[in-house]
Amino acid sequence: MRLGVFGGTFDPVHTGHVAVAEGVRRQMGLDAVRLLPCNRPPHKARPDLTPGPDRLAMIALATQQTPALIPSSYELTRPAPSYTIDTLRALETSDRSLRLFFIMGMDSFGEIHLWKEHQALLSGFHLVVVNRPGCAPPDASRLPAGARVVEGAADRDTGGGRVHMLTVEPQQASSTEIRRRAREGADLAGMVPPPVASYIHRCALYQ
Ligand code: ATP
């Protein structure tokens, strides 16, 4: 089984996340994509982080029309912070038939050299990096040693060790912008799926 793993803060999940997950699933021929909210982001200072159960509930609402996108509480039930390499190793150990594809935006990939055991991540797994408006791909000379970059789904059936560069319809949405708009009482239409907008409103999140 080819399984996409899409990690993030998802505070809140937005239309960009859903479009990225679906676009990657289709282009890479994945059977499913799991969306894993982290317990506490290792690289972002967020004292105002929304509780995990609320972030997970919003992911469930955002993916109710897309059955191949599956919310996962995995990292929320583990001690914080969550490190991607630990999560992928645990998933792999739990089911040896899984081939894992870790999905990230270009902004996250630009910081991959800061991630725990990033060399092991790059050599042992498939990473799928998608375009994000305002984020240029890193210069080849600045890529971490060991990053073997390929276009799209090329080499997807190897054991790992590839960085797949994928182009999806550009997605402007960002969680920071959504939190700012929610705080100001502005309309969130188009930035989050309607049931997520209702949830934010009902629970008075980001006030
Ligand atoms: P924040 O604004 O709080 O930093 P965010 O919008 O970047 O949040 P995250 O939950 O941090 O959302 O993102 C999870 C993953 O999704 C990251 O790998 C990020 O690069 C990617 N991502 C988020 N938004 C987009 C987007 N609009 N286009 C492409 N990738 C995205």
PDB file of C-alpha atoms and ligand atoms in Angstrom:
ATOM      1  CA  MET A   1       0.000   0.000   0.000  1.00  0.00           C
ATOM      2  CA  ARG A   2       1.265   3.465  -0.902  1.00  0.00           C
ATOM      3  CA  LEU A   3       0.390   5.758   1.975  1.00  0.00           C
ATOM      4  CA  GLY A   4       0.816   9.530   2.021  1.00  0.00           C
ATOM      5  CA  VAL A   5       1.620  11.063   5.401  1.00  0.00           C
ATOM      6  CA  PHE A   6       0.861  14.759   5.660  1.00  0.00           C
ATOM      7  CA  GLY A   7       2.113  16.256   8.912  1.00  0.00           C
ATOM      8  CA  GLY A   8       1.565  19.773  10.136  1.00  0.00           C
ATOM      9  CA  THR A   9       0.165  22.025  12.796  1.00  0.00           C
ATOM     10  CA  PHE A  10      -3.189  22.332  11.003  1.00  0.00           C
ATOM     11  CA  ASP A  11      -4.231  25.282  13.183  1.00  0.00           C
ATOM     12  CA  PRO A  12      -6.597  25.318  11.386  1.00  0.00           C
ATOM     13  CA  VAL A  13      -6.637  22.941   8.422  1.00  0.00           C
ATOM     14  CA  HIS A  14      -7.457  24.957   5.279  1.00  0.00           C
ATOM     15  CA  THR A  15      -8.499  24.506   1.646  1.00  0.00           C
ATOM     16  CA  GLY A  16      -4.804  24.561   0.621  1.00  0.00           C
ATOM     17  CA  HIS A  17      -4.050  21.507   2.779  1.00  0.00           C
ATOM     18  CA  VAL A  18      -6.974  19.563   1.320  1.00  0.00           C
ATOM     19  CA  ALA A  19      -6.058  20.488  -2.274  1.00  0.00           C
ATOM     20  CA  VAL A  20      -2.407  19.542  -1.684  1.00  0.00           C
ATOM     21  CA  ALA A  21      -3.317  16.179  -0.128  1.00  0.00           C
ATOM     22  CA  GLU A  22      -5.734  15.324  -2.939  1.00  0.00           C
ATOM     23  CA  GLY A  23      -3.367  16.559  -5.672  1.00  0.00           C
ATOM     24  CA  VAL A  24      -0.473  14.527  -4.300  1.00  0.00           C
ATOM     25  CA  ARG A  25      -2.655  11.461  -3.837  1.00  0.00           C
ATOM     26  CA  ARG A  26      -3.747  11.566  -7.476  1.00  0.00           C
ATOM     27  CA  GLN A  27      -0.383  12.443  -9.032  1.00  0.00           C
ATOM     28  CA  MET A  28       1.596   9.954  -6.948  1.00  0.00           C
ATOM     29  CA  GLY A  29      -1.013   7.177  -7.226  1.00  0.00           C
ATOM     30  CA  LEU A  30      -1.373   6.846  -3.444  1.00  0.00           C
ATOM     31  CA  ASP A  31      -4.046   4.644  -1.892  1.00  0.00           C
ATOM     32  CA  ALA A  32      -4.692   7.105   0.926  1.00  0.00           C
ATOM     33  CA  VAL A  33      -3.238  10.123   2.695  1.00  0.00           C
ATOM     34  CA  ARG A  34      -3.230  10.446   6.471  1.00  0.00           C
ATOM     35  CA  LEU A  35      -3.316  13.956   7.913  1.00  0.00           C
ATOM     36  CA  LEU A  36      -1.441  14.040  11.220  1.00  0.00           C
ATOM     37  CA  PRO A  37      -1.681  17.119  13.398  1.00  0.00           C
ATOM     38  CA  CYS A  38       1.438  17.407  15.545  1.00  0.00           C
ATOM     39  CA  ASN A  39       1.277  17.592  19.301  1.00  0.00           C
ATOM     40  CA  ARG A  40       3.531  20.630  19.416  1.00  0.00           C
ATOM     41  CA  PRO A  41       5.457  21.918  16.385  1.00  0.00           C
ATOM     42  CA  PRO A  42       9.231  21.512  16.937  1.00  0.00           C
ATOM     43  CA  HIS A  43      10.124  24.526  14.743  1.00  0.00           C
ATOM     44  CA  LYS A  44       7.410  27.070  15.522  1.00  0.00           C
ATOM     45  CA  ALA A  45       6.852  28.989  18.767  1.00  0.00           C
ATOM     46  CA  ARG A  46       3.090  28.773  19.244  1.00  0.00           C
ATOM     47  CA  PRO A  47       2.056  29.396  22.877  1.00  0.00           C
ATOM     48  CA  ASP A  48      -1.511  29.960  21.628  1.00  0.00           C
ATOM     49  CA  LEU A  49      -1.713  26.583  19.869  1.00  0.00           C
ATOM     50  CA  THR A  50      -5.299  25.289  19.617  1.00  0.00           C
ATOM     51  CA  PRO A  51      -5.834  22.006  21.542  1.00  0.00           C
ATOM     52  CA  GLY A  52      -5.151  18.878  19.467  1.00  0.00           C
ATOM     53  CA  PRO A  53      -8.715  17.505  19.658  1.00  0.00           C
ATOM     54  CA  ASP A  54     -10.075  20.710  18.069  1.00  0.00           C
ATOM     55  CA  ARG A  55      -7.471  20.630  15.285  1.00  0.00           C
ATOM     56  CA  LEU A  56      -8.235  16.961  14.645  1.00  0.00           C
ATOM     57  CA  ALA A  57     -12.005  17.601  14.645  1.00  0.00           C
ATOM     58  CA  MET A  58     -11.521  20.315  12.009  1.00  0.00           C
ATOM     59  CA  ILE A  59      -9.481  17.906   9.848  1.00  0.00           C
ATOM     60  CA  ALA A  60     -12.316  15.359  10.110  1.00  0.00           C
ATOM     61  CA  LEU A  61     -14.798  18.020   8.967  1.00  0.00           C
ATOM     62  CA  ALA A  62     -12.540  19.173   6.117  1.00  0.00           C
ATOM     63  CA  THR A  63     -12.075  15.639   4.754  1.00  0.00           C
ATOM     64  CA  GLN A  64     -15.605  14.290   5.033  1.00  0.00           C
ATOM     65  CA  GLN A  65     -16.106  14.568   1.246  1.00  0.00           C
ATOM     66  CA  THR A  66     -12.739  12.963   0.392  1.00  0.00           C
ATOM     67  CA  PRO A  67     -12.700   9.397   1.773  1.00  0.00           C
ATOM     68  CA  ALA A  68      -9.062   8.742   0.811  1.00  0.00           C
ATOM     69  CA  LEU A  69      -7.930  11.563   3.132  1.00  0.00           C
ATOM     70  CA  ILE A  70      -7.860  10.216   6.679  1.00  0.00           C
ATOM     71  CA  PRO A  71      -7.429  12.207   9.903  1.00  0.00           C
ATOM     72  CA  SER A  72      -4.984  10.603  12.316  1.00  0.00           C
ATOM     73  CA  SER A  73      -4.564  11.224  16.052  1.00  0.00           C
ATOM     74  CA  TYR A  74      -1.225   9.343  16.049  1.00  0.00           C
ATOM     75  CA  GLU A  75       1.065  12.237  17.046  1.00  0.00           C
ATOM     76  CA  LEU A  76      -1.492  13.752  19.436  1.00  0.00           C
ATOM     77  CA  THR A  77      -1.331  10.619  21.559  1.00  0.00           C
ATOM     78  CA  ARG A  78       2.487  10.655  21.798  1.00  0.00           C
ATOM     79  CA  PRO A  79       4.721  12.841  23.971  1.00  0.00           C
ATOM     80  CA  ALA A  80       5.490  16.247  22.426  1.00  0.00           C
ATOM     81  CA  PRO A  81       7.198  17.413  20.351  1.00  0.00           C
ATOM     82  CA  SER A  82       6.584  15.053  17.456  1.00  0.00           C
ATOM     83  CA  TYR A  83       9.457  14.325  15.113  1.00  0.00           C
ATOM     84  CA  THR A  84       8.636  13.120  11.609  1.00  0.00           C
ATOM     85  CA  ILE A  85      11.448  10.559  11.500  1.00  0.00           C
ATOM     86  CA  ASP A  86      10.097   8.855  14.656  1.00  0.00           C
ATOM     87  CA  THR A  87       6.542   8.834  13.325  1.00  0.00           C
ATOM     88  CA  LEU A  88       7.559   7.359   9.956  1.00  0.00           C
ATOM     89  CA  ARG A  89       9.708   4.673  11.575  1.00  0.00           C
ATOM     90  CA  ALA A  90       6.859   3.704  13.908  1.00  0.00           C
ATOM     91  CA  LEU A  91       4.379   3.521  11.024  1.00  0.00           C
ATOM     92  CA  GLU A  92       6.792   1.420   9.000  1.00  0.00           C
ATOM     93  CA  THR A  93       7.354  -0.964  11.908  1.00  0.00           C
ATOM     94  CA  SER A  94       3.610  -1.292  12.504  1.00  0.00           C
ATOM     95  CA  ASP A  95       3.019  -2.544   8.949  1.00  0.00           C
ATOM     96  CA  ARG A  96       5.895  -3.666   6.732  1.00  0.00           C
ATOM     97  CA  SER A  97       3.701  -3.616   3.605  1.00  0.00           C
ATOM     98  CA  LEU A  98       3.388   0.197   3.753  1.00  0.00           C
ATOM     99  CA  ARG A  99       5.367   2.375   1.377  1.00  0.00           C
ATOM    100  CA  LEU A 100       5.385   5.841   2.943  1.00  0.00           C
ATOM    101  CA  PHE A 101       5.379   9.213   1.182  1.00  0.00           C
ATOM    102  CA  PHE A 102       5.835  12.197   3.482  1.00  0.00           C
ATOM    103  CA  ILE A 103       4.184  15.313   2.057  1.00  0.00           C
ATOM    104  CA  MET A 104       5.350  18.869   2.699  1.00  0.00           C
ATOM    105  CA  GLY A 105       5.135  22.358   1.218  1.00  0.00           C
ATOM    106  CA  MET A 106       8.130  24.140  -0.298  1.00  0.00           C
ATOM    107  CA  ASP A 107       8.432  26.385   2.798  1.00  0.00           C
ATOM    108  CA  SER A 108       8.887  23.347   5.050  1.00  0.00           C
ATOM    109  CA  PHE A 109      11.351  21.745   2.657  1.00  0.00           C
ATOM    110  CA  GLY A 110      13.472  24.915   2.830  1.00  0.00           C
ATOM    111  CA  GLU A 111      13.998  24.162   6.539  1.00  0.00           C
ATOM    112  CA  ILE A 112      14.531  20.409   6.254  1.00  0.00           C
ATOM    113  CA  HIS A 113      18.177  20.746   7.331  1.00  0.00           C
ATOM    114  CA  LEU A 114      16.822  21.693  10.812  1.00  0.00           C
ATOM    115  CA  TRP A 115      14.741  18.534  11.173  1.00  0.00           C
ATOM    116  CA  LYS A 116      15.776  15.700  13.466  1.00  0.00           C
ATOM    117  CA  GLU A 117      17.852  13.103  11.547  1.00  0.00           C
ATOM    118  CA  HIS A 118      17.006  14.764   8.241  1.00  0.00           C
ATOM    119  CA  GLN A 119      19.645  12.672   6.461  1.00  0.00           C
ATOM    120  CA  ALA A 120      17.873   9.469   7.533  1.00  0.00           C
ATOM    121  CA  LEU A 121      14.583  11.004   6.427  1.00  0.00           C
ATOM    122  CA  LEU A 122      16.014  11.839   3.008  1.00  0.00           C
ATOM    123  CA  SER A 123      17.689   8.503   2.464  1.00  0.00           C
ATOM    124  CA  GLY A 124      15.076   6.188   3.931  1.00  0.00           C
ATOM    125  CA  PHE A 125      11.730   7.579   2.789  1.00  0.00           C
ATOM    126  CA  HIS A 126      10.002   9.225  -0.128  1.00  0.00           C
ATOM    127  CA  LEU A 127       9.415  12.945   0.411  1.00  0.00           C
ATOM    128  CA  VAL A 128       6.881  14.743  -1.755  1.00  0.00           C
ATOM    129  CA  VAL A 129       7.430  18.499  -1.952  1.00  0.00           C
ATOM    130  CA  VAL A 130       4.736  20.739  -3.423  1.00  0.00           C
ATOM    131  CA  ASN A 131       4.910  24.312  -4.653  1.00  0.00           C
ATOM    132  CA  ARG A 132       3.633  27.062  -2.374  1.00  0.00           C
ATOM    133  CA  PRO A 133       3.064  30.680  -3.514  1.00  0.00           C
ATOM    134  CA  GLY A 134       5.959  32.902  -2.460  1.00  0.00           C
ATOM    135  CA  CYS A 135       8.353  29.984  -1.839  1.00  0.00           C
ATOM    136  CA  ALA A 136      11.020  29.352  -4.437  1.00  0.00           C
ATOM    137  CA  PRO A 137      12.614  25.898  -4.678  1.00  0.00           C
ATOM    138  CA  PRO A 138      15.980  25.860  -2.917  1.00  0.00           C
ATOM    139  CA  ASP A 139      19.012  26.241  -5.112  1.00  0.00           C
ATOM    140  CA  ALA A 140      20.525  22.812  -5.928  1.00  0.00           C
ATOM    141  CA  SER A 141      23.750  23.838  -4.148  1.00  0.00           C
ATOM    142  CA  ARG A 142      21.776  24.457  -0.922  1.00  0.00           C
ATOM    143  CA  LEU A 143      20.025  21.101  -0.836  1.00  0.00           C
ATOM    144  CA  PRO A 144      21.091  18.873   2.034  1.00  0.00           C
ATOM    145  CA  ALA A 145      23.647  16.245   1.037  1.00  0.00           C
ATOM    146  CA  GLY A 146      21.892  13.039   0.074  1.00  0.00           C
ATOM    147  CA  ALA A 147      18.756  14.677  -1.346  1.00  0.00           C
ATOM    148  CA  ARG A 148      17.987  12.909  -4.636  1.00  0.00           C
ATOM    149  CA  VAL A 149      15.476  15.149  -6.361  1.00  0.00           C
ATOM    150  CA  VAL A 150      13.200  13.724  -9.071  1.00  0.00           C
ATOM    151  CA  GLU A 151      10.291  15.170 -11.042  1.00  0.00           C
ATOM    152  CA  GLY A 152       6.814  14.050 -10.012  1.00  0.00           C
ATOM    153  CA  ALA A 153       6.165  10.355  -9.482  1.00  0.00           C
ATOM    154  CA  ALA A 154       9.446   9.148 -11.064  1.00  0.00           C
ATOM    155  CA  ASP A 155      11.028   6.288  -9.077  1.00  0.00           C
ATOM    156  CA  ARG A 156       8.014   6.063  -6.767  1.00  0.00           C
ATOM    157  CA  ASP A 157       8.400   2.290  -6.479  1.00  0.00           C
ATOM    158  CA  THR A 158      11.938   2.358  -5.136  1.00  0.00           C
ATOM    159  CA  GLY A 159      12.433   1.753  -1.420  1.00  0.00           C
ATOM    160  CA  GLY A 160      12.820   5.459  -0.671  1.00  0.00           C
ATOM    161  CA  GLY A 161      15.536   8.064  -0.805  1.00  0.00           C
ATOM    162  CA  ARG A 162      13.799  10.338  -3.311  1.00  0.00           C
ATOM    163  CA  VAL A 163      12.493  13.892  -3.097  1.00  0.00           C
ATOM    164  CA  HIS A 164       9.578  14.112  -5.527  1.00  0.00           C
ATOM    165  CA  MET A 165       8.936  17.664  -6.736  1.00  0.00           C
ATOM    166  CA  LEU A 166       5.274  18.042  -7.553  1.00  0.00           C
ATOM    167  CA  THR A 167       3.313  20.952  -8.964  1.00  0.00           C
ATOM    168  CA  VAL A 168      -0.249  21.420  -7.788  1.00  0.00           C
ATOM    169  CA  GLU A 169      -2.683  24.259  -8.490  1.00  0.00           C
ATOM    170  CA  PRO A 170      -1.160  27.089  -6.388  1.00  0.00           C
ATOM    171  CA  GLN A 171      -2.868  27.412  -3.019  1.00  0.00           C
ATOM    172  CA  GLN A 172      -2.847  30.828  -1.333  1.00  0.00           C
ATOM    173  CA  ALA A 173      -4.376  29.757   1.989  1.00  0.00           C
ATOM    174  CA  SER A 174      -2.315  29.954   5.163  1.00  0.00           C
ATOM    175  CA  SER A 175      -3.309  29.151   8.741  1.00  0.00           C
ATOM    176  CA  THR A 176      -1.650  32.335  10.057  1.00  0.00           C
ATOM    177  CA  GLU A 177      -3.814  34.468   7.766  1.00  0.00           C
ATOM    178  CA  ILE A 178      -6.942  32.522   8.740  1.00  0.00           C
ATOM    179  CA  ARG A 179      -6.247  33.005  12.470  1.00  0.00           C
ATOM    180  CA  ARG A 180      -5.740  36.720  11.855  1.00  0.00           C
ATOM    181  CA  ARG A 181      -8.992  37.005   9.909  1.00  0.00           C
ATOM    182  CA  ALA A 182     -10.928  35.005  12.512  1.00  0.00           C
ATOM    183  CA  ARG A 183      -9.619  37.319  15.259  1.00  0.00           C
ATOM    184  CA  GLU A 184     -10.916  40.309  13.297  1.00  0.00           C
ATOM    185  CA  GLY A 185     -14.277  38.620  12.709  1.00  0.00           C
ATOM    186  CA  ALA A 186     -13.659  38.589   8.930  1.00  0.00           C
ATOM    187  CA  ASP A 187     -15.265  36.101   6.550  1.00  0.00           C
ATOM    188  CA  LEU A 188     -13.326  32.828   6.099  1.00  0.00           C
ATOM    189  CA  ALA A 189     -15.214  31.710   2.970  1.00  0.00           C
ATOM    190  CA  GLY A 190     -12.938  30.010   0.446  1.00  0.00           C
ATOM    191  CA  MET A 191     -10.058  29.704   2.932  1.00  0.00           C
ATOM    192  CA  VAL A 192     -11.490  26.854   5.008  1.00  0.00           C
ATOM    193  CA  PRO A 193     -14.247  24.381   4.074  1.00  0.00           C
ATOM    194  CA  PRO A 194     -17.683  25.641   5.287  1.00  0.00           C
ATOM    195  CA  PRO A 195     -18.015  23.101   8.168  1.00  0.00           C
ATOM    196  CA  VAL A 196     -14.592  24.215   9.453  1.00  0.00           C
ATOM    197  CA  ALA A 197     -15.679  27.868   9.332  1.00  0.00           C
ATOM    198  CA  SER A 198     -18.782  26.931  11.367  1.00  0.00           C
ATOM    199  CA  TYR A 199     -16.648  25.031  13.899  1.00  0.00           C
ATOM    200  CA  ILE A 200     -14.285  28.000  14.334  1.00  0.00           C
ATOM    201  CA  HIS A 201     -17.263  30.279  14.828  1.00  0.00           C
ATOM    202  CA  ARG A 202     -19.152  27.923  17.176  1.00  0.00           C
ATOM    203  CA  CYS A 203     -16.103  27.277  19.399  1.00  0.00           C
ATOM    204  CA  ALA A 204     -14.944  30.902  19.227  1.00  0.00           C
ATOM    205  CA  LEU A 205     -11.451  29.817  18.185  1.00  0.00           C
ATOM    206  CA  TYR A 206      -8.693  32.371  17.473  1.00  0.00           C
ATOM    207  CA  GLN A 207     -10.414  35.209  19.366  1.00  0.00           C
TER     208      GLN A 207
HETATM  209  P1  ATP B   1       1.054  28.554   9.645  1.00  0.00           P
HETATM  210  O1  ATP B   1       0.569  29.720   8.831  1.00  0.00           O
HETATM  211  O2  ATP B   1       0.452  28.459  11.046  1.00  0.00           O
HETATM  212  O3  ATP B   1       2.559  28.426   9.654  1.00  0.00           O
HETATM  213  P2  ATP B   1       0.490  26.686   7.447  1.00  0.00           P
HETATM  214  O4  ATP B   1      -0.597  27.323   6.648  1.00  0.00           O
HETATM  215  O5  ATP B   1       1.879  26.731   6.882  1.00  0.00           O
HETATM  216  O6  ATP B   1       0.467  27.222   8.942  1.00  0.00           O
HETATM  217  P3  ATP B   1       0.864  24.025   8.461  1.00  0.00           P
HETATM  218  O7  ATP B   1      -0.124  23.231   9.222  1.00  0.00           O
HETATM  219  O8  ATP B   1       2.018  24.538   9.195  1.00  0.00           O
HETATM  220  O9  ATP B   1       0.043  25.209   7.740  1.00  0.00           O
HETATM  221  O10 ATP B   1       1.332  23.228   7.174  1.00  0.00           O
HETATM  222  C1  ATP B   1       1.442  21.830   7.111  1.00  0.00           C
HETATM  223  C2  ATP B   1       2.135  21.494   5.811  1.00  0.00           C
HETATM  224  O11 ATP B   1       1.345  21.979   4.714  1.00  0.00           O
HETATM  225  C3  ATP B   1       3.508  22.155   5.652  1.00  0.00           C
HETATM  226  O12 ATP B   1       4.387  21.227   5.029  1.00  0.00           O
HETATM  227  C4  ATP B   1       3.241  23.331   4.726  1.00  0.00           C
HETATM  228  O13 ATP B   1       4.367  23.645   3.940  1.00  0.00           O
HETATM  229  C5  ATP B   1       2.122  22.779   3.845  1.00  0.00           C
HETATM  230  N1  ATP B   1       1.249  23.849   3.357  1.00  0.00           N
HETATM  231  C6  ATP B   1       0.446  24.632   4.109  1.00  0.00           C
HETATM  232  N2  ATP B   1      -0.227  25.507   3.334  1.00  0.00           N
HETATM  233  C7  ATP B   1       0.161  25.282   2.050  1.00  0.00           C
HETATM  234  C8  ATP B   1      -0.163  25.884   0.787  1.00  0.00           C
HETATM  235  N3  ATP B   1      -1.008  26.905   0.725  1.00  0.00           N
HETATM  236  N4  ATP B   1       0.434  25.381  -0.327  1.00  0.00           N
HETATM  237  C9  ATP B   1       1.320  24.344  -0.227  1.00  0.00           C
HETATM  238  N5  ATP B   1       1.672  23.742   0.926  1.00  0.00           N
HETATM  239  C10 ATP B   1       1.112  24.204   2.063  1.00  0.00           C
END
